[in-house]
């Protein structure tokens, strides 16, 4: 359409648990500055009703960001850099662009060192352990089973909704990211491979750690027996990453499409 729209994206469970406040770095709009300065923090309160959830239960929520980039410092990722289902291909035939064993990186907020004067970025890394399978969704605690990537990467409370990237070299990640991430396009067509000048892809967003639930055993004077009601919860070392194409599906829901048309017709974009 020639119009650009920017959205905040996180997990549905984050919004439903009350996490609907956006925390952004503030900056100044000065074209003569070589480097964009961060001058503090700002929060934007949203209502849970401002967010739109994935229509089929994927752990995704999105809302339109209304403030312009001149006031807040944030970077946008074009949907052209989103992983698509077709990129999985067939590894045996050599047609897979993404596959098990590929390295990934998650950029998020470590709540124990989140930053007082500004948001501090924290990176975690790992590799794809299993590809999404609609017929074999991944159980995720109290949430509905998710069609998602299983990634050998630890997730902690506070990382939910963090973008996870498929990329082979982190040495120039920030430079390349800032150079191209500001370009925002319309919803892309599902493609089998990204354009050649894209150095990374958005794999999806972190939905949380995959936990293992097992029977709890009681030690009764040296004799062990399983408790009929209790279970033990232990970490697996895996994270569940909701695919980027689930974000695209969320952005294509009727309410958000109507909102975009309304803004275009009103001349506000």
Coordinates of C-alpha atoms in Angstrom, one line a residue:
X1 CA 0.0 0.0 0.0
X2 CA 3.0 2.3 0.3
X3 CA 2.2 3.0 4.0
X4 CA 4.3 1.8 6.9
X5 CA 2.9 0.6 10.2
X6 CA 4.9 -0.3 13.3
X7 CA 3.6 -2.7 15.9
X8 CA 4.7 -3.8 19.4
X9 CA 4.6 -7.6 19.5
X10 CA 4.8 -9.9 22.6
X11 CA 3.2 -13.1 23.9
X12 CA -0.5 -13.4 24.6
X13 CA 0.3 -14.7 28.0
X14 CA 2.3 -11.6 28.8
X15 CA -0.8 -9.4 28.1
X16 CA -3.2 -11.7 29.9
X17 CA -0.9 -11.6 33.0
X18 CA -1.0 -7.8 33.1
X19 CA 2.2 -6.9 31.2
X20 CA 0.7 -4.3 28.9
X21 CA 3.1 -1.4 29.6
X22 CA 5.7 -0.6 26.9
X23 CA 9.1 0.4 28.3
X24 CA 11.1 2.4 25.7
X25 CA 14.3 4.4 25.6
X26 CA 13.9 8.1 24.9
X27 CA 16.0 10.0 22.5
X28 CA 16.3 13.3 20.7
X29 CA 15.6 14.0 17.1
X30 CA 18.7 15.7 15.7
X31 CA 19.8 14.8 12.2
X32 CA 23.3 16.3 12.7
X33 CA 24.2 13.8 15.4
X34 CA 26.4 10.9 14.3
X35 CA 25.0 8.6 17.0
X36 CA 21.5 8.5 18.4
X37 CA 21.7 9.4 22.1
X38 CA 19.6 7.7 24.8
X39 CA 18.5 10.2 27.3
X40 CA 16.3 8.2 29.6
X41 CA 13.3 5.8 29.9
X42 CA 9.7 6.3 29.1
X43 CA 6.7 4.0 29.6
X44 CA 3.6 3.9 27.5
X45 CA 0.5 2.4 29.2
X46 CA -1.8 0.3 27.0
X47 CA -5.0 -1.5 27.8
X48 CA -5.2 -5.2 27.3
X49 CA -8.1 -4.5 24.9
X50 CA -5.6 -2.6 22.7
X51 CA -3.9 -5.9 21.8
X52 CA -5.0 -8.3 19.2
X53 CA -4.3 -12.0 19.7
X54 CA -3.5 -14.7 17.2
X55 CA -6.8 -16.0 15.8
X56 CA -6.0 -19.7 16.4
X57 CA -4.3 -19.6 19.8
X58 CA -0.6 -19.0 19.0
X59 CA 1.0 -17.2 21.9
X60 CA 1.2 -13.9 20.0
X61 CA -0.2 -10.4 20.7
X62 CA 0.2 -7.2 18.7
X63 CA -0.7 -3.5 19.0
X64 CA -0.1 -0.5 16.8
X65 CA 2.7 1.8 18.1
X66 CA 1.3 5.3 17.7
X67 CA 4.2 7.5 19.0
X68 CA 6.7 8.4 16.2
X69 CA 10.4 7.4 16.3
X70 CA 11.4 11.0 16.9
X71 CA 10.5 10.7 20.6
X72 CA 11.3 7.1 21.3
X73 CA 14.3 5.1 20.3
X74 CA 13.3 1.7 18.8
X75 CA 14.1 -0.3 15.7
X76 CA 11.6 -2.0 13.5
X77 CA 11.9 -5.3 11.7
X78 CA 10.3 -5.6 8.4
X79 CA 8.1 -8.6 7.8
X80 CA 10.3 -9.2 4.7
X81 CA 12.9 -10.5 7.2
X82 CA 10.5 -13.0 8.9
X83 CA 11.0 -16.7 8.6
X84 CA 8.2 -18.4 6.5
X85 CA 7.0 -22.0 6.6
X86 CA 8.3 -22.6 3.1
X87 CA 11.9 -21.9 4.3
X88 CA 11.9 -25.1 6.2
X89 CA 11.9 -27.1 2.9
X90 CA 13.3 -30.6 2.8
X91 CA 16.7 -31.1 4.2
X92 CA 17.2 -34.4 2.4
X93 CA 16.6 -32.8 -0.9
X94 CA 18.8 -29.8 -0.1
X95 CA 15.9 -27.3 -0.3
X96 CA 15.8 -26.3 3.4
X97 CA 16.9 -22.7 4.2
X98 CA 16.5 -23.3 7.9
X99 CA 17.0 -26.6 9.7
X100 CA 17.8 -28.3 12.9
X101 CA 21.3 -27.3 14.2
X102 CA 21.1 -23.7 12.9
X103 CA 22.4 -21.1 15.3
X104 CA 20.0 -18.6 16.8
X105 CA 20.2 -15.5 19.1
X106 CA 17.6 -14.0 21.4
X107 CA 17.7 -10.4 22.4
X108 CA 15.7 -9.6 25.5
X109 CA 15.4 -8.1 29.0
X110 CA 17.2 -9.7 31.9
X111 CA 14.9 -8.5 34.8
X112 CA 17.7 -8.7 37.3
X113 CA 19.7 -6.2 35.2
X114 CA 17.1 -4.5 33.1
X115 CA 18.6 -1.0 33.4
X116 CA 17.6 1.9 35.6
X117 CA 18.5 4.8 33.4
X118 CA 17.8 3.0 30.1
X119 CA 16.9 -0.4 28.8
X120 CA 19.9 -2.8 28.8
X121 CA 20.0 -5.4 26.1
X122 CA 20.8 -9.0 27.0
X123 CA 21.7 -11.7 24.4
X124 CA 21.3 -15.4 24.7
X125 CA 22.2 -18.0 22.1
X126 CA 21.6 -21.5 21.1
X127 CA 20.5 -23.7 18.2
X128 CA 17.3 -25.0 16.6
X129 CA 16.6 -28.4 18.1
X130 CA 13.2 -29.2 16.4
X131 CA 11.1 -27.6 13.7
X132 CA 7.5 -26.7 14.2
X133 CA 5.0 -29.5 13.5
X134 CA 1.3 -28.7 13.3
X135 CA 0.5 -32.3 14.2
X136 CA 2.9 -32.4 17.1
X137 CA 2.5 -29.1 19.0
X138 CA 4.7 -28.4 22.0
X139 CA 3.1 -28.3 25.4
X140 CA 3.8 -25.1 27.3
X141 CA 2.5 -25.1 30.9
X142 CA -0.9 -23.6 31.2
X143 CA -1.0 -22.4 27.6
X144 CA -2.5 -24.4 24.7
X145 CA 0.1 -26.5 22.9
X146 CA 2.1 -24.4 20.5
X147 CA 3.2 -25.0 16.9
X148 CA 6.7 -23.7 17.6
X149 CA 10.4 -24.2 17.3
X150 CA 12.1 -26.0 20.1
X151 CA 15.4 -24.2 20.7
X152 CA 18.4 -25.3 22.8
X153 CA 18.5 -21.9 24.6
X154 CA 17.6 -21.1 28.2
X155 CA 14.7 -18.7 28.9
X156 CA 13.9 -17.0 32.1
X157 CA 10.9 -15.0 33.3
X158 CA 11.1 -11.6 31.6
X159 CA 12.4 -12.9 28.3
X160 CA 8.9 -13.8 27.0
X161 CA 8.2 -12.0 23.7
X162 CA 11.9 -11.5 23.0
X163 CA 12.8 -11.6 19.3
X164 CA 14.9 -14.6 18.3
X165 CA 17.0 -14.3 15.2
X166 CA 18.5 -16.8 12.8
X167 CA 22.0 -15.5 12.0
X168 CA 25.4 -17.0 11.4
X169 CA 27.7 -14.2 12.6
X170 CA 27.1 -11.9 15.5
X171 CA 30.3 -9.8 15.0
X172 CA 28.5 -7.1 13.0
X173 CA 25.0 -7.8 14.1
X174 CA 24.3 -4.4 15.7
X175 CA 25.7 -2.4 12.7
X176 CA 23.8 -4.3 10.1
X177 CA 20.7 -4.4 12.2
X178 CA 20.6 -0.6 12.6
X179 CA 21.4 -0.1 8.9
X180 CA 18.4 -2.0 7.6
X181 CA 15.9 -2.6 10.4
X182 CA 14.4 0.9 10.1
X183 CA 13.0 0.0 6.7
X184 CA 9.4 -1.1 7.2
X185 CA 7.4 -2.7 4.4
X186 CA 3.9 -4.0 4.0
X187 CA 3.0 -7.6 4.8
X188 CA 5.3 -9.8 2.7
X189 CA 4.3 -12.8 0.5
X190 CA 5.4 -16.1 1.9
X191 CA 8.7 -16.9 0.2
X192 CA 11.0 -19.8 0.1
X193 CA 14.2 -17.8 0.7
X194 CA 15.0 -14.2 1.8
X195 CA 16.5 -11.6 -0.5
X196 CA 20.3 -12.0 -0.7
X197 CA 21.1 -8.7 1.0
X198 CA 19.4 -9.7 4.3
X199 CA 22.0 -10.8 6.9
X200 CA 19.6 -12.3 9.4
X201 CA 16.0 -13.5 9.8
X202 CA 13.5 -13.2 12.6
X203 CA 12.8 -16.8 13.6
X204 CA 10.1 -15.8 16.0
X205 CA 9.5 -14.7 19.6
X206 CA 10.3 -16.6 22.8
X207 CA 7.3 -18.0 24.6
X208 CA 9.1 -19.4 27.6
X209 CA 11.1 -22.3 28.8
X210 CA 10.0 -25.9 28.1
X211 CA 9.7 -27.5 31.6
X212 CA 9.6 -31.2 32.4
X213 CA 6.9 -32.5 34.7
X214 CA 7.4 -35.8 36.4
X215 CA 5.9 -37.8 39.2
X216 CA 7.0 -36.6 42.6
X217 CA 8.4 -39.3 44.9
X218 CA 8.2 -39.2 48.7
X219 CA 10.9 -40.6 50.9
X220 CA 9.3 -42.5 53.8
X221 CA 12.0 -43.8 56.0
X222 CA 14.1 -45.0 53.1
X223 CA 11.2 -46.2 51.0
X224 CA 10.2 -44.2 48.0
X225 CA 6.7 -44.0 46.5
X226 CA 5.1 -41.7 44.0
X227 CA 2.7 -39.1 45.4
X228 CA -0.8 -39.3 43.8
X229 CA -1.2 -35.5 43.5
X230 CA 2.2 -33.9 43.4
X231 CA 4.5 -33.5 40.4
X232 CA 8.1 -32.2 40.1
X233 CA 9.0 -29.5 37.7
X234 CA 12.5 -29.3 36.3
X235 CA 14.2 -27.3 33.4
X236 CA 14.9 -29.0 30.1
X237 CA 17.3 -26.4 28.7
X238 CA 15.0 -25.8 25.8
X239 CA 13.0 -22.7 24.9
X240 CA 9.8 -22.6 22.9
X241 CA 9.9 -20.0 20.1
X242 CA 6.7 -19.1 18.3
X243 CA 7.4 -18.8 14.5
X244 CA 7.5 -15.4 12.9
X245 CA 4.8 -16.3 10.5
X246 CA 2.4 -16.5 13.4
X247 CA 3.1 -12.7 13.9
X248 CA 2.2 -12.2 10.2
X249 CA -1.0 -14.1 10.7
X250 CA -1.9 -11.9 13.7
X251 CA -1.2 -8.7 11.7
X252 CA -3.6 -10.0 9.0
X253 CA -6.6 -10.4 11.3
X254 CA -9.6 -8.3 10.5
X255 CA -9.4 -5.8 13.3
X256 CA -5.8 -4.8 12.5
X257 CA -6.5 -4.7 8.7
X258 CA -9.5 -2.4 9.5
X259 CA -7.4 -0.2 11.7
X260 CA -4.8 0.3 8.9
X261 CA -7.5 1.1 6.3
X262 CA -9.1 3.6 8.8
X263 CA -5.7 5.4 9.3
X264 CA -5.0 5.5 5.6
X265 CA -8.4 6.9 4.8
X266 CA -8.2 9.5 7.5
X267 CA -4.8 10.7 6.1
X268 CA -3.1 10.1 9.5
X269 CA -0.3 8.0 8.0

